[in-house]
Coordinates of C-alpha atoms in Angstrom, one line a residue:
M297 CA 8.0 -73.2 -35.9
N298 CA 9.0 -73.7 -39.5
Y299 CA 11.2 -70.6 -40.2
R300 CA 10.2 -70.7 -43.8
Q301 CA 6.7 -69.5 -42.8
T302 CA 8.3 -66.3 -41.5
Y303 CA 11.5 -65.8 -43.6
T304 CA 13.7 -67.5 -46.2
L305 CA 17.4 -67.9 -46.3
F306 CA 19.8 -68.0 -49.3
K307 CA 23.5 -67.6 -49.8
R308 CA 25.0 -64.7 -51.7
G309 CA 28.7 -64.8 -52.0
K310 CA 30.2 -65.4 -48.6
Y311 CA 27.2 -64.7 -46.4
Y312 CA 23.6 -65.9 -45.9
Y313 CA 20.8 -63.4 -46.5
Y314 CA 17.2 -63.5 -45.4
Q315 CA 13.9 -62.2 -46.8
T316 CA 10.6 -61.7 -45.0
Y317 CA 7.2 -61.2 -46.5
T318 CA 4.6 -58.5 -46.7
P319 CA 1.0 -59.3 -45.4
D320 CA 0.0 -60.2 -49.0
G321 CA 2.9 -62.6 -49.4
V322 CA 5.3 -60.4 -51.4
R323 CA 9.0 -60.8 -50.5
T324 CA 10.9 -57.8 -49.1
S325 CA 14.4 -56.8 -49.9
A326 CA 17.2 -59.1 -48.7
K327 CA 19.1 -58.4 -45.5
T328 CA 22.4 -59.9 -44.6
T329 CA 22.9 -62.1 -41.5
H330 CA 26.7 -61.7 -41.6
C331 CA 26.8 -65.5 -41.1
T332 CA 28.7 -67.9 -43.3
S333 CA 26.8 -71.1 -42.3
K334 CA 23.1 -71.7 -42.8
A335 CA 22.7 -73.0 -39.2
L336 CA 24.1 -69.9 -37.7
A337 CA 22.0 -67.7 -40.1
K338 CA 18.9 -69.6 -39.0
N339 CA 19.8 -69.0 -35.3
Y340 CA 20.4 -65.4 -36.1
C341 CA 17.0 -64.9 -37.6
D342 CA 15.2 -67.0 -35.0
D343 CA 16.8 -64.7 -32.3
L344 CA 15.5 -61.6 -34.1
L345 CA 12.1 -63.2 -34.4
K346 CA 12.1 -64.2 -30.7
R347 CA 13.0 -60.6 -29.7
G348 CA 10.3 -59.2 -31.9
V349 CA 12.7 -57.3 -34.2
L350 CA 12.6 -59.4 -37.3
Y351 CA 11.2 -57.1 -40.0
S352 CA 7.6 -58.0 -40.5
G353 CA 7.5 -56.8 -44.1
A354 CA 4.7 -54.3 -43.7
S355 CA 5.8 -52.3 -46.7
I356 CA 4.4 -48.8 -45.8
T357 CA 5.7 -45.4 -46.5
F358 CA 6.9 -42.9 -43.9
S359 CA 3.8 -40.8 -44.7
Q360 CA 1.5 -43.7 -44.0
F361 CA 3.1 -44.5 -40.7
A362 CA 3.9 -40.9 -39.4
T363 CA 0.8 -38.9 -40.5
G364 CA -1.1 -38.1 -37.3
F365 CA 1.6 -39.5 -35.1
F366 CA 1.6 -36.4 -32.8
D367 CA -2.2 -35.8 -32.9
Y368 CA -4.1 -35.8 -29.6
G369 CA -6.0 -38.9 -30.5
S370 CA -2.9 -41.0 -31.4
I371 CA -1.7 -43.9 -29.4
W372 CA 1.7 -42.4 -28.9
V373 CA 0.3 -39.1 -27.5
Q374 CA -2.3 -40.8 -25.3
D375 CA 0.5 -43.1 -23.8
R376 CA 2.7 -40.1 -23.1
L377 CA -0.1 -38.2 -21.4
S378 CA -0.8 -41.2 -19.3
L379 CA 2.7 -41.0 -17.8
G380 CA 1.9 -37.6 -16.2
T381 CA -0.8 -36.0 -14.1
A382 CA -3.4 -33.3 -14.7
E383 CA -1.1 -30.8 -13.0
R384 CA 2.1 -32.0 -14.8
P385 CA 1.2 -33.7 -18.1
G386 CA 3.5 -36.3 -19.6
I387 CA 4.0 -34.0 -22.5
S388 CA 3.0 -30.3 -22.9
E389 CA 0.9 -28.7 -25.6
G390 CA 3.8 -26.5 -26.6
T391 CA 6.1 -29.5 -27.1
L392 CA 3.4 -31.3 -29.2
D393 CA 2.9 -28.2 -31.3
K394 CA 6.7 -28.2 -32.1
Y395 CA 6.6 -31.9 -33.0
Q396 CA 3.6 -31.4 -35.2
R397 CA 5.3 -28.4 -37.0
D398 CA 8.5 -30.3 -37.5
L399 CA 6.6 -33.3 -38.9
K400 CA 4.5 -31.2 -41.2
N401 CA 7.1 -28.8 -42.4
Y402 CA 10.2 -30.9 -42.7
L403 CA 9.8 -34.7 -42.1
L404 CA 6.8 -35.4 -44.3
P405 CA 8.0 -33.3 -47.2
F406 CA 11.4 -35.1 -47.2
F407 CA 10.7 -38.7 -46.0
G408 CA 7.0 -39.0 -46.9
N409 CA 7.3 -41.2 -50.0
Y410 CA 10.1 -43.4 -48.8
K411 CA 9.3 -46.9 -47.5
M412 CA 10.1 -47.2 -43.9
Q413 CA 12.5 -50.1 -44.4
D414 CA 14.5 -48.0 -46.9
I415 CA 15.2 -45.1 -44.5
N416 CA 18.8 -45.4 -43.4
P417 CA 21.6 -43.3 -41.8
T418 CA 22.7 -42.0 -45.2
L419 CA 19.2 -40.8 -46.0
V420 CA 19.0 -39.0 -42.6
K421 CA 22.3 -37.2 -43.4
K422 CA 20.8 -36.2 -46.8
F423 CA 17.8 -34.9 -44.9
R424 CA 20.1 -32.7 -42.8
Q425 CA 21.8 -31.3 -45.9
W426 CA 18.4 -30.6 -47.4
C427 CA 17.5 -28.6 -44.2
I428 CA 20.7 -26.6 -44.5
E429 CA 20.8 -25.9 -48.2
E430 CA 17.1 -25.8 -49.2
V431 CA 15.2 -24.9 -46.1
N432 CA 18.0 -22.7 -44.5
L433 CA 17.4 -24.0 -41.0
S434 CA 19.8 -23.4 -38.1
N435 CA 21.7 -26.4 -36.7
K436 CA 19.6 -26.2 -33.6
S437 CA 16.3 -26.4 -35.6
I438 CA 17.7 -29.3 -37.6
N439 CA 18.7 -31.2 -34.4
N440 CA 15.1 -30.6 -33.1
A441 CA 13.7 -32.0 -36.3
V442 CA 15.9 -35.1 -36.1
G443 CA 14.9 -35.5 -32.5
C444 CA 11.3 -35.5 -33.6
F445 CA 12.2 -38.1 -36.2
R446 CA 13.8 -40.2 -33.5
L447 CA 10.5 -40.6 -31.7
I448 CA 8.8 -41.9 -34.8
A449 CA 11.7 -44.2 -35.7
D450 CA 11.8 -45.6 -32.1
S451 CA 8.1 -46.5 -32.4
A452 CA 8.6 -48.1 -35.8
L453 CA 11.6 -50.1 -34.4
A454 CA 9.5 -51.3 -31.4
D455 CA 6.7 -52.4 -33.7
S456 CA 9.1 -54.1 -36.2
I457 CA 8.1 -51.7 -38.9
M458 CA 11.8 -50.9 -39.2
M459 CA 14.5 -53.5 -38.9
F460 CA 17.6 -51.3 -38.3
D461 CA 18.0 -48.0 -36.5
P462 CA 18.2 -45.3 -39.2
L463 CA 19.9 -42.9 -36.7
R464 CA 22.7 -45.3 -35.9
G465 CA 25.9 -43.4 -35.7
I466 CA 24.2 -40.0 -36.3
K467 CA 25.6 -37.3 -34.1
A468 CA 23.9 -34.0 -33.4
L469 CA 25.1 -31.0 -35.3
K470 CA 27.2 -28.6 -33.3
T471 CA 25.3 -25.4 -32.3
D472 CA 26.6 -22.1 -31.1
T473 CA 26.0 -22.1 -27.3
D474 CA 25.9 -18.3 -27.4
T475 CA 23.4 -17.8 -30.3
R476 CA 21.7 -14.7 -28.9
H477 CA 23.2 -11.4 -27.9
A478 CA 21.6 -8.4 -26.3
F479 CA 20.9 -5.3 -28.3
T480 CA 23.1 -2.3 -27.4
L481 CA 21.3 0.9 -26.4
E482 CA 22.2 2.5 -29.7
Q483 CA 21.1 -0.6 -31.7
A484 CA 17.8 -0.7 -29.8
K485 CA 17.1 2.9 -30.4
K486 CA 17.8 2.5 -34.2
A487 CA 15.8 -0.7 -34.4
L488 CA 12.8 0.8 -32.7
D489 CA 12.5 3.8 -35.0
P490 CA 8.8 3.5 -35.9
N491 CA 9.5 5.1 -39.3
L492 CA 11.4 2.0 -40.4
W493 CA 8.7 -0.5 -39.6
E494 CA 6.3 -1.8 -42.2
N495 CA 3.9 -3.2 -39.6
K496 CA 3.1 -1.0 -36.6
T497 CA 1.7 -3.9 -34.5
A498 CA 5.0 -5.8 -34.9
W499 CA 6.9 -2.5 -33.9
L500 CA 4.8 -2.2 -30.7
C501 CA 5.5 -5.9 -29.9
S502 CA 9.3 -5.4 -30.1
L503 CA 9.0 -2.1 -28.1
T504 CA 7.1 -3.9 -25.4
S505 CA 9.6 -6.7 -25.2
A506 CA 12.5 -4.2 -25.1
V507 CA 11.1 -2.5 -21.9
T508 CA 9.6 -5.6 -20.2
G509 CA 11.8 -8.5 -21.3
M510 CA 8.7 -10.6 -21.9
R511 CA 8.8 -13.6 -24.2
I512 CA 7.2 -13.4 -27.6
S513 CA 4.5 -16.0 -26.6
E514 CA 3.7 -14.0 -23.5
L515 CA 3.4 -10.8 -25.5
L516 CA 0.9 -12.4 -27.8
A517 CA -1.2 -13.3 -24.8
I518 CA -1.6 -9.7 -23.6
R519 CA -5.3 -8.8 -23.7
T520 CA -7.8 -6.4 -22.1
N521 CA -8.2 -8.3 -18.8
T522 CA -4.5 -8.8 -18.2
L523 CA -3.6 -5.2 -19.0
H524 CA -3.5 -2.6 -16.2
E525 CA -2.4 1.0 -16.0
N526 CA 1.0 0.2 -14.6
Y527 CA 1.5 -3.5 -15.1
I528 CA 0.6 -6.6 -17.1
D529 CA -0.6 -9.9 -15.5
V530 CA 1.5 -12.5 -17.1
K531 CA -0.4 -15.7 -16.4
D532 CA -0.3 -17.6 -19.7
Q533 CA 1.2 -17.6 -23.2
R534 CA -0.4 -17.7 -26.7
I535 CA 0.9 -20.1 -29.3
N536 CA -0.9 -20.5 -32.7
Y537 CA -3.7 -18.3 -31.3
K538 CA -4.3 -20.7 -28.4
L539 CA -3.8 -19.7 -24.7
K540 CA -1.6 -22.1 -22.8
P541 CA 0.2 -22.1 -19.4
C542 CA 3.4 -20.0 -19.1
K543 CA 6.7 -21.7 -19.9
T544 CA 7.7 -21.7 -16.2
A545 CA 4.0 -22.3 -15.0
E546 CA 4.5 -19.3 -12.7
K547 CA 2.4 -16.2 -12.8
R548 CA 4.0 -12.8 -12.4
I549 CA 3.4 -9.1 -12.8
V550 CA 5.4 -7.1 -15.3
P551 CA 5.6 -3.3 -14.8
I552 CA 4.9 -1.0 -17.7
P553 CA 5.1 2.8 -18.2
Y554 CA 1.8 4.5 -18.4
N555 CA 2.3 5.7 -22.0
L556 CA 3.0 2.1 -23.1
Y557 CA -0.2 1.1 -21.3
L558 CA -2.1 3.6 -23.5
R559 CA -0.6 2.2 -26.7
L560 CA -1.4 -1.4 -25.6
K561 CA -4.9 -0.5 -24.6
E562 CA -5.6 1.0 -28.0
S563 CA -4.1 -2.0 -29.7
C564 CA -6.5 -4.3 -27.7
E565 CA -9.5 -2.6 -29.3
G566 CA -11.2 -5.0 -31.7
T567 CA -10.3 -8.6 -30.8
G568 CA -9.3 -7.8 -27.2
F569 CA -5.7 -9.0 -27.8
A570 CA -2.9 -6.4 -28.2
F571 CA -1.0 -8.4 -30.8
E572 CA -2.8 -10.3 -33.6
L573 CA 0.4 -11.8 -34.9
Q574 CA 2.0 -15.1 -35.4
Q575 CA 5.5 -15.5 -33.8
N576 CA 7.1 -15.8 -37.2
S577 CA 5.6 -12.5 -38.3
A578 CA 7.1 -10.7 -35.3
Y579 CA 10.5 -12.2 -36.3
Y580 CA 10.0 -11.4 -40.0
Y581 CA 9.2 -7.7 -39.4
L582 CA 12.1 -7.3 -36.9
V583 CA 14.6 -8.8 -39.4
Q584 CA 13.3 -6.6 -42.2
T585 CA 13.7 -3.5 -39.9
L586 CA 17.2 -4.5 -38.8
E587 CA 18.2 -4.6 -42.5
K588 CA 16.8 -1.1 -43.0
A589 CA 18.6 0.1 -39.9
E590 CA 21.8 -1.4 -41.3
I591 CA 22.3 -3.7 -38.3
D592 CA 23.8 -7.1 -39.3
K593 CA 21.7 -9.6 -37.3
K594 CA 23.9 -12.5 -38.0
A595 CA 27.2 -10.8 -37.1
E596 CA 25.6 -9.4 -34.0
K597 CA 23.7 -12.6 -33.2
L598 CA 20.4 -10.8 -32.8
T599 CA 17.0 -12.4 -32.7
F600 CA 13.6 -11.3 -31.3
H601 CA 14.7 -13.0 -28.0
S602 CA 17.6 -10.5 -27.9
W603 CA 15.1 -8.0 -26.6
R604 CA 14.7 -10.2 -23.5
H605 CA 18.5 -10.2 -23.1
F606 CA 18.6 -6.4 -23.6
A607 CA 16.0 -5.7 -20.9
N608 CA 17.7 -8.1 -18.4
T609 CA 21.1 -6.5 -19.1
Y610 CA 19.8 -2.9 -19.0
Y611 CA 18.1 -3.2 -15.6
L612 CA 20.9 -5.1 -14.0
A613 CA 23.4 -2.4 -15.3
N614 CA 21.2 0.2 -13.7
N615 CA 21.4 -1.4 -10.3
I616 CA 18.0 -3.0 -10.0
P617 CA 18.5 -6.0 -7.6
K618 CA 18.9 -9.3 -9.4
V619 CA 16.1 -11.0 -7.5
K620 CA 13.8 -8.2 -8.6
V621 CA 14.9 -8.4 -12.2
N622 CA 14.5 -12.2 -12.3
A623 CA 11.0 -11.9 -10.8
I624 CA 9.9 -9.4 -13.5
I625 CA 11.7 -11.1 -16.4
G626 CA 10.4 -14.5 -15.3
H627 CA 13.8 -16.2 -14.9
T628 CA 15.0 -18.3 -11.9
D629 CA 18.6 -19.3 -11.3
D630 CA 20.0 -21.2 -8.3
E631 CA 21.3 -18.0 -6.7
T632 CA 17.8 -16.3 -6.5
K633 CA 15.5 -19.4 -6.4
A634 CA 15.0 -19.4 -2.6
Q635 CA 14.6 -15.6 -2.5
K636 CA 12.0 -15.7 -5.3
M637 CA 10.1 -18.4 -3.5
Y638 CA 9.6 -16.2 -0.5
T639 CA 9.4 -12.8 -2.2
H640 CA 6.2 -11.4 -3.9
F641 CA 6.6 -8.0 -5.5
A642 CA 3.6 -5.8 -5.9
P643 CA 3.6 -2.6 -8.0
E644 CA 4.2 -0.4 -4.9
N645 CA 7.4 -2.3 -4.3
L646 CA 8.8 -1.5 -7.7
E647 CA 9.3 2.3 -7.7
D648 CA 13.0 2.0 -8.5
F649 CA 12.2 -0.2 -11.5
Y650 CA 9.4 2.1 -12.7
S651 CA 11.8 5.1 -12.7
I652 CA 14.5 3.3 -14.7
Q653 CA 11.9 1.8 -17.1
K654 CA 10.3 5.2 -17.8
S655 CA 13.7 6.6 -18.7
L656 CA 14.5 3.7 -21.0
Y657 CA 11.1 4.0 -22.7
E658 CA 11.6 7.7 -23.3
F659 CA 15.1 7.2 -24.6
L660 CA 14.1 4.5 -27.1
L661 CA 11.3 6.8 -28.5
G662 CA 13.1 10.1 -28.1

């Protein structure tokens, strides 16, 4: 093969550089071979060509390449799904939702107009600074967005849309391994004062989480046919108003006090769902209320998920057996995994829990 049909070589200073071509014959920007002789430079480029990593010159933008990348009809998603089974998909709906949000909210707004071949490690570092300074994301959220970008970049590298890895040398930002604390009893009581809440549905959502330890996505799935006088059937979660399997794919029952049942039942009237909220709305109204209650969420490391920590801590501190708490909260550790496998709690087995839960509910609203 005549290499001039694919690329051209020229010397600039000490080293030889090469250029490839776009499909319409336009030369791309020059890349160094790091070689001082033309013969070695030709061998270098021929090797890249043989391995399929010589930049093909398809001068497209990030937006053109990445838009729809995580949609269900895309080649990437279909390939990932083919790696799994019907019972255990190669990628979950929840994970795809997160990728789609990161792409829409962060990656496309920043990288969208850049040509793929112009995205380099320095630009990725600028993206992270943009996320910190302009978008006010946590380090964990930024790492997640960069991880999403990695999937797109890997595909571009494999297809020779990119020549060099734009994440070369990029290390993950450090995150606080203890980012969430539990509310104290006094903090929980102050935070759940209904007079401080602008949105009563969000208040009920936080109250329910405080006494049950349920995840926000599980709370949003509470509806008329999963609600009973003394327990909730937790069999799915709701993300972006869509019902999906639980995080652990395990169904469980979660006890509730009768008075909480009455509140949830009333809240279900209309759409059939107890909480017509988006997750970020539940977070927003909680943060707003913590400010009114003069609770520093950053100093105390409190988030909506802290209700789950609060419930878990409270019931263990009140001598509810760990295996029982884990079964209700929906958490499995190595210590209780075997017990949980062979133990199935029914409401009649949970009298000790109901007693402690009723006392907690009355204290929080007293």
